[in-house]
């Protein structure tokens, strides 16, 4: 029964996907700069922090809409909004919300990393899809040429965008780890420890995180739970580095 229901939903989605996102006056899909922020605000953000199941559902729903190539579904801009939402939420999350956020981010970042470091996967699942296209406003803001409006971004374009996302998440995480507020540090450690197999991938960010973990692991840390979590994450991060998770910056 569940399989039949799934097939029915997919069939209905594919049948209606041409009209899911606002169309232009001449029947052409408009790459609206409002789409990604609106979709994130009203469809994803209210749900992905609620529970592990909701977080997993949201990540798979995003991937599904990208995979079926819904016209006007600007995956790159949506991920940009996801990054901005996550780094803002890090400073006001509960422990449960941090755990749910890490599930959602981990699933999304698997694809983000694959498109960055696997040329074949980029060509097969992102290049020349609606998800690779940008709105004019986003392209201008990030200095990307007009080809991104119709044919989508190139791999070089994506590498530059990826580096900005990586830097944003790394900077926010470092800020939380250095914070004197207990929940800032706690939330960051929960999220980072659960995405350790997908983030960080750039050595500079990884080394900065390792350096920042040092004081949190010391015996003079009056918060034993923070100390234990920091020690555990440090071990995980070191293992990920030694197993080749960190890539060269210029790949």
C-alpha positions as a LaTeX table, in Angstrom:
\begin{tabular}{lrrr}
\hline
Residue & $x$ (\AA) & $y$ (\AA) & $z$ (\AA) \\
\hline
Unk1 & 0.00 & 0.00 & 0.00 \\
Unk2 & 2.78 & 2.42 & 0.91 \\
Unk3 & 4.58 & 1.72 & $-2.39$ \\
Unk4 & 1.41 & 2.37 & $-4.38$ \\
Unk5 & 0.83 & 5.60 & $-2.47$ \\
Unk6 & 4.38 & 6.70 & $-3.20$ \\
Unk7 & 3.99 & 5.96 & $-6.90$ \\
Unk8 & 0.70 & 7.89 & $-6.99$ \\
Unk9 & 2.27 & 10.93 & $-5.31$ \\
Unk10 & 5.25 & 10.89 & $-7.68$ \\
Unk11 & 2.97 & 10.55 & $-10.68$ \\
Unk12 & 0.87 & 13.49 & $-9.52$ \\
Unk13 & 3.98 & 15.57 & $-8.81$ \\
Unk14 & 5.49 & 14.92 & $-12.22$ \\
Unk15 & 2.17 & 15.69 & $-13.88$ \\
Unk16 & 1.86 & 19.05 & $-12.16$ \\
Unk17 & 5.48 & 20.14 & $-11.89$ \\
Unk18 & 5.24 & 22.55 & $-14.84$ \\
Unk19 & 2.80 & 24.67 & $-12.84$ \\
Unk20 & 4.32 & 24.35 & $-9.36$ \\
Unk21 & 6.37 & 27.54 & $-9.61$ \\
Unk22 & 5.24 & 30.92 & $-10.96$ \\
Unk23 & 5.31 & 31.21 & $-14.73$ \\
Unk24 & 6.25 & 34.21 & $-16.81$ \\
Unk25 & 3.81 & 36.21 & $-18.93$ \\
Unk26 & 4.72 & 34.26 & $-22.05$ \\
Unk27 & 4.53 & 30.88 & $-20.38$ \\
Unk28 & 8.23 & 30.67 & $-19.60$ \\
Unk29 & 9.48 & 29.83 & $-16.14$ \\
Unk30 & 10.80 & 32.86 & $-14.32$ \\
Unk31 & 13.93 & 32.38 & $-12.25$ \\
Unk32 & 12.60 & 34.44 & $-9.39$ \\
Unk33 & 14.96 & 35.75 & $-6.73$ \\
Unk34 & 12.08 & 35.30 & $-4.27$ \\
Unk35 & 11.65 & 31.56 & $-4.86$ \\
Unk36 & 14.48 & 30.17 & $-2.71$ \\
Unk37 & 13.86 & 32.41 & 0.31 \\
Unk38 & 10.09 & 31.83 & 0.15 \\
Unk39 & 10.43 & 28.05 & $-0.21$ \\
Unk40 & 12.89 & 27.95 & 2.67 \\
Unk41 & 10.78 & 30.22 & 4.88 \\
Unk42 & 7.40 & 28.57 & 4.36 \\
Unk43 & 8.19 & 24.95 & 3.41 \\
Unk44 & 11.51 & 23.88 & 4.92 \\
Unk45 & 12.46 & 26.02 & 7.93 \\
Unk46 & 9.22 & 25.49 & 9.89 \\
Unk47 & 9.67 & 21.72 & 9.70 \\
Unk48 & 13.29 & 20.56 & 9.56 \\
Unk49 & 14.00 & 21.47 & 13.21 \\
Unk50 & 10.95 & 19.66 & 14.61 \\
Unk51 & 12.14 & 16.04 & 14.71 \\
Unk52 & 14.66 & 13.65 & 13.14 \\
Unk53 & 11.94 & 12.31 & 10.86 \\
Unk54 & 10.96 & 15.79 & 9.71 \\
Unk55 & 14.59 & 16.71 & 9.08 \\
Unk56 & 15.10 & 13.61 & 6.96 \\
Unk57 & 11.84 & 14.19 & 5.09 \\
Unk58 & 12.77 & 17.80 & 4.26 \\
Unk59 & 16.18 & 16.81 & 2.90 \\
Unk60 & 14.72 & 14.07 & 0.71 \\
Unk61 & 11.92 & 16.34 & $-0.47$ \\
Unk62 & 14.45 & 18.94 & $-1.64$ \\
Unk63 & 16.44 & 16.24 & $-3.43$ \\
Unk64 & 13.28 & 14.85 & $-5.04$ \\
Unk65 & 12.23 & 18.22 & $-6.48$ \\
Unk66 & 15.74 & 18.68 & $-7.83$ \\
Unk67 & 15.88 & 15.17 & $-9.26$ \\
Unk68 & 12.58 & 15.42 & $-11.16$ \\
Unk69 & 13.76 & 18.77 & $-12.57$ \\
Unk70 & 10.89 & 21.00 & $-11.54$ \\
Unk71 & 11.12 & 24.13 & $-13.73$ \\
Unk72 & 12.13 & 27.14 & $-11.67$ \\
Unk73 & 13.35 & 25.04 & $-8.71$ \\
Unk74 & 16.64 & 26.87 & $-8.12$ \\
Unk75 & 18.55 & 24.32 & $-6.07$ \\
Unk76 & 21.74 & 26.37 & $-5.78$ \\
Unk77 & 19.90 & 29.40 & $-4.44$ \\
Unk78 & 17.90 & 27.20 & $-2.07$ \\
Unk79 & 21.10 & 25.70 & $-0.65$ \\
Unk80 & 22.44 & 29.23 & $-0.22$ \\
Unk81 & 19.35 & 30.03 & 1.85 \\
Unk82 & 19.77 & 26.79 & 3.80 \\
Unk83 & 23.34 & 27.77 & 4.68 \\
Unk84 & 22.22 & 31.22 & 5.82 \\
Unk85 & 19.40 & 29.73 & 7.91 \\
Unk86 & 21.69 & 27.19 & 9.58 \\
Unk87 & 24.40 & 29.66 & 10.53 \\
Unk88 & 21.80 & 32.02 & 11.97 \\
Unk89 & 20.02 & 29.27 & 13.87 \\
Unk90 & 23.22 & 27.95 & 15.47 \\
Unk91 & 23.07 & 30.78 & 18.00 \\
Unk92 & 19.52 & 30.05 & 19.15 \\
Unk93 & 19.06 & 26.27 & 18.90 \\
Unk94 & 18.09 & 23.83 & 21.59 \\
Unk95 & 19.96 & 20.51 & 21.79 \\
Unk96 & 17.14 & 18.66 & 20.04 \\
Unk97 & 16.98 & 21.26 & 17.28 \\
Unk98 & 20.74 & 21.04 & 16.79 \\
Unk99 & 20.44 & 17.28 & 16.39 \\
Unk100 & 17.63 & 17.64 & 13.84 \\
Unk101 & 19.51 & 20.36 & 11.98 \\
Unk102 & 22.56 & 18.11 & 11.72 \\
Unk103 & 20.49 & 15.33 & 10.13 \\
Unk104 & 19.08 & 17.71 & 7.53 \\
Unk105 & 22.43 & 19.39 & 6.81 \\
Unk106 & 24.29 & 16.08 & 6.60 \\
Unk107 & 21.91 & 14.77 & 3.93 \\
Unk108 & 22.02 & 17.98 & 1.90 \\
Unk109 & 25.80 & 18.26 & 2.19 \\
Unk110 & 26.35 & 14.79 & 0.75 \\
Unk111 & 25.09 & 16.13 & $-2.58$ \\
Unk112 & 26.83 & 19.48 & $-2.14$ \\
Unk113 & 30.18 & 17.75 & $-1.64$ \\
Unk114 & 29.65 & 15.28 & $-4.46$ \\
Unk115 & 28.95 & 18.09 & $-6.94$ \\
Unk116 & 32.09 & 19.87 & $-5.75$ \\
Unk117 & 34.57 & 17.01 & $-5.86$ \\
Unk118 & 33.07 & 14.57 & $-8.38$ \\
Unk119 & 33.06 & 16.01 & $-11.90$ \\
Unk120 & 31.02 & 13.10 & $-13.24$ \\
Unk121 & 28.29 & 13.54 & $-10.63$ \\
Unk122 & 28.17 & 17.29 & $-11.29$ \\
Unk123 & 27.73 & 16.62 & $-15.00$ \\
Unk124 & 25.14 & 13.90 & $-14.45$ \\
Unk125 & 22.94 & 15.37 & $-11.71$ \\
Unk126 & 23.41 & 19.16 & $-11.61$ \\
Unk127 & 24.72 & 20.51 & $-14.90$ \\
Unk128 & 22.04 & 21.74 & $-17.34$ \\
Unk129 & 19.21 & 21.16 & $-14.86$ \\
Unk130 & 16.74 & 23.78 & $-13.58$ \\
Unk131 & 18.48 & 23.45 & $-10.22$ \\
Unk132 & 21.73 & 24.75 & $-11.69$ \\
Unk133 & 20.13 & 27.96 & $-12.94$ \\
Unk134 & 20.21 & 31.24 & $-11.05$ \\
Unk135 & 18.06 & 34.31 & $-10.79$ \\
Unk136 & 19.50 & 37.48 & $-12.29$ \\
Unk137 & 19.81 & 39.09 & $-8.86$ \\
Unk138 & 21.75 & 36.16 & $-7.36$ \\
Unk139 & 24.06 & 35.94 & $-10.37$ \\
Unk140 & 24.86 & 39.65 & $-10.23$ \\
Unk141 & 25.41 & 39.58 & $-6.47$ \\
Unk142 & 27.95 & 36.75 & $-6.79$ \\
Unk143 & 29.64 & 37.96 & $-9.98$ \\
Unk144 & 28.43 & 35.06 & $-12.15$ \\
Unk145 & 27.85 & 35.61 & $-15.85$ \\
Unk146 & 24.46 & 35.54 & $-17.57$ \\
Unk147 & 24.88 & 31.98 & $-18.88$ \\
Unk148 & 23.76 & 30.88 & $-15.41$ \\
Unk149 & 20.29 & 32.32 & $-16.02$ \\
Unk150 & 19.44 & 29.90 & $-18.84$ \\
Unk151 & 21.95 & 27.06 & $-19.17$ \\
Unk152 & 23.03 & 27.00 & $-15.51$ \\
Unk153 & 26.31 & 27.42 & $-13.69$ \\
Unk154 & 29.60 & 25.83 & $-14.70$ \\
Unk155 & 31.69 & 23.66 & $-12.39$ \\
Unk156 & 34.07 & 26.56 & $-11.83$ \\
Unk157 & 31.12 & 28.74 & $-10.82$ \\
Unk158 & 30.00 & 26.04 & $-8.42$ \\
Unk159 & 33.46 & 25.70 & $-6.85$ \\
Unk160 & 33.45 & 29.41 & $-6.01$ \\
Unk161 & 29.95 & 29.21 & $-4.51$ \\
Unk162 & 30.89 & 26.08 & $-2.54$ \\
Unk163 & 33.91 & 27.82 & $-1.02$ \\
Unk164 & 31.69 & 30.67 & 0.17 \\
Unk165 & 29.25 & 28.22 & 1.76 \\
Unk166 & 32.08 & 26.33 & 3.43 \\
Unk167 & 33.56 & 29.55 & 4.80 \\
Unk168 & 30.20 & 30.72 & 6.16 \\
Unk169 & 29.50 & 27.49 & 8.03 \\
Unk170 & 33.08 & 27.29 & 9.31 \\
Unk171 & 33.05 & 30.88 & 10.57 \\
Unk172 & 29.70 & 30.45 & 12.33 \\
Unk173 & 30.84 & 27.20 & 13.94 \\
Unk174 & 34.05 & 28.80 & 15.18 \\
Unk175 & 32.09 & 31.70 & 16.61 \\
Unk176 & 29.88 & 29.31 & 18.56 \\
Unk177 & 32.82 & 27.23 & 19.80 \\
Unk178 & 34.52 & 30.39 & 21.11 \\
Unk179 & 31.35 & 31.76 & 22.68 \\
Unk180 & 30.96 & 32.05 & 26.43 \\
Unk181 & 27.32 & 31.00 & 26.09 \\
Unk182 & 26.87 & 27.33 & 26.93 \\
Unk183 & 24.19 & 26.57 & 24.32 \\
Unk184 & 26.16 & 28.20 & 21.48 \\
Unk185 & 29.06 & 25.84 & 22.08 \\
Unk186 & 26.84 & 22.86 & 22.78 \\
Unk187 & 24.79 & 23.32 & 19.61 \\
Unk188 & 27.88 & 23.75 & 17.44 \\
Unk189 & 29.49 & 20.59 & 18.81 \\
Unk190 & 26.32 & 18.57 & 18.22 \\
Unk191 & 26.00 & 19.75 & 14.63 \\
Unk192 & 29.71 & 19.47 & 13.79 \\
Unk193 & 30.10 & 15.99 & 15.29 \\
Unk194 & 27.20 & 14.67 & 13.22 \\
Unk195 & 28.34 & 16.15 & 9.92 \\
Unk196 & 32.00 & 15.25 & 10.40 \\
Unk197 & 31.99 & 12.91 & 7.39 \\
Unk198 & 30.92 & 15.72 & 5.05 \\
Unk199 & 32.27 & 18.88 & 6.72 \\
Unk200 & 34.86 & 20.36 & 6.80 \\
Unk201 & 36.51 & 19.39 & 3.54 \\
Unk202 & 38.97 & 22.28 & 3.32 \\
Unk203 & 42.15 & 21.95 & 5.42 \\
Unk204 & 42.33 & 25.58 & 6.56 \\
Unk205 & 38.88 & 25.44 & 8.08 \\
Unk206 & 39.59 & 22.03 & 9.59 \\
Unk207 & 42.79 & 23.19 & 11.24 \\
Unk208 & 41.07 & 26.26 & 12.69 \\
Unk209 & 38.36 & 24.07 & 14.19 \\
Unk210 & 40.93 & 21.69 & 15.69 \\
Unk211 & 42.81 & 24.63 & 17.20 \\
Unk212 & 39.61 & 26.06 & 18.69 \\
Unk213 & 38.73 & 22.68 & 20.22 \\
Unk214 & 41.95 & 22.74 & 22.27 \\
Unk215 & 40.78 & 24.92 & 25.18 \\
Unk216 & 37.44 & 23.11 & 25.34 \\
Unk217 & 39.18 & 19.80 & 26.04 \\
Unk218 & 41.34 & 21.00 & 28.91 \\
Unk219 & 40.87 & 19.88 & 32.51 \\
Unk220 & 40.23 & 23.50 & 33.46 \\
Unk221 & 36.98 & 23.46 & 31.47 \\
Unk222 & 34.28 & 23.58 & 34.15 \\
Unk223 & 31.69 & 21.99 & 31.87 \\
Unk224 & 32.40 & 18.25 & 31.78 \\
Unk225 & 29.78 & 17.55 & 29.10 \\
Unk226 & 31.33 & 20.16 & 26.79 \\
Unk227 & 34.79 & 18.76 & 27.49 \\
Unk228 & 33.73 & 15.19 & 26.72 \\
Unk229 & 31.85 & 16.17 & 23.55 \\
Unk230 & 34.78 & 18.29 & 22.35 \\
Unk231 & 37.19 & 15.41 & 22.94 \\
Unk232 & 34.93 & 13.02 & 21.05 \\
Unk233 & 34.50 & 15.40 & 18.12 \\
Unk234 & 38.24 & 16.09 & 18.01 \\
Unk235 & 38.90 & 12.37 & 17.65 \\
Unk236 & 36.29 & 12.08 & 14.90 \\
Unk237 & 37.65 & 15.11 & 13.06 \\
Unk238 & 41.22 & 13.87 & 13.26 \\
Unk239 & 40.16 & 10.48 & 11.92 \\
Unk240 & 38.25 & 12.11 & 9.05 \\
Unk241 & 41.32 & 14.16 & 8.18 \\
Unk242 & 43.63 & 11.14 & 8.27 \\
Unk243 & 41.23 & 9.14 & 6.07 \\
Unk244 & 41.31 & 11.78 & 3.36 \\
Unk245 & 38.09 & 13.66 & 4.04 \\
Unk246 & 39.97 & 16.96 & 3.82 \\
Unk247 & 40.68 & 17.89 & 0.22 \\
Unk248 & 43.29 & 20.17 & $-1.27$ \\
Unk249 & 42.05 & 23.74 & $-1.45$ \\
Unk250 & 42.62 & 24.07 & $-5.20$ \\
Unk251 & 40.90 & 20.87 & $-6.37$ \\
\hline
\end{tabular}
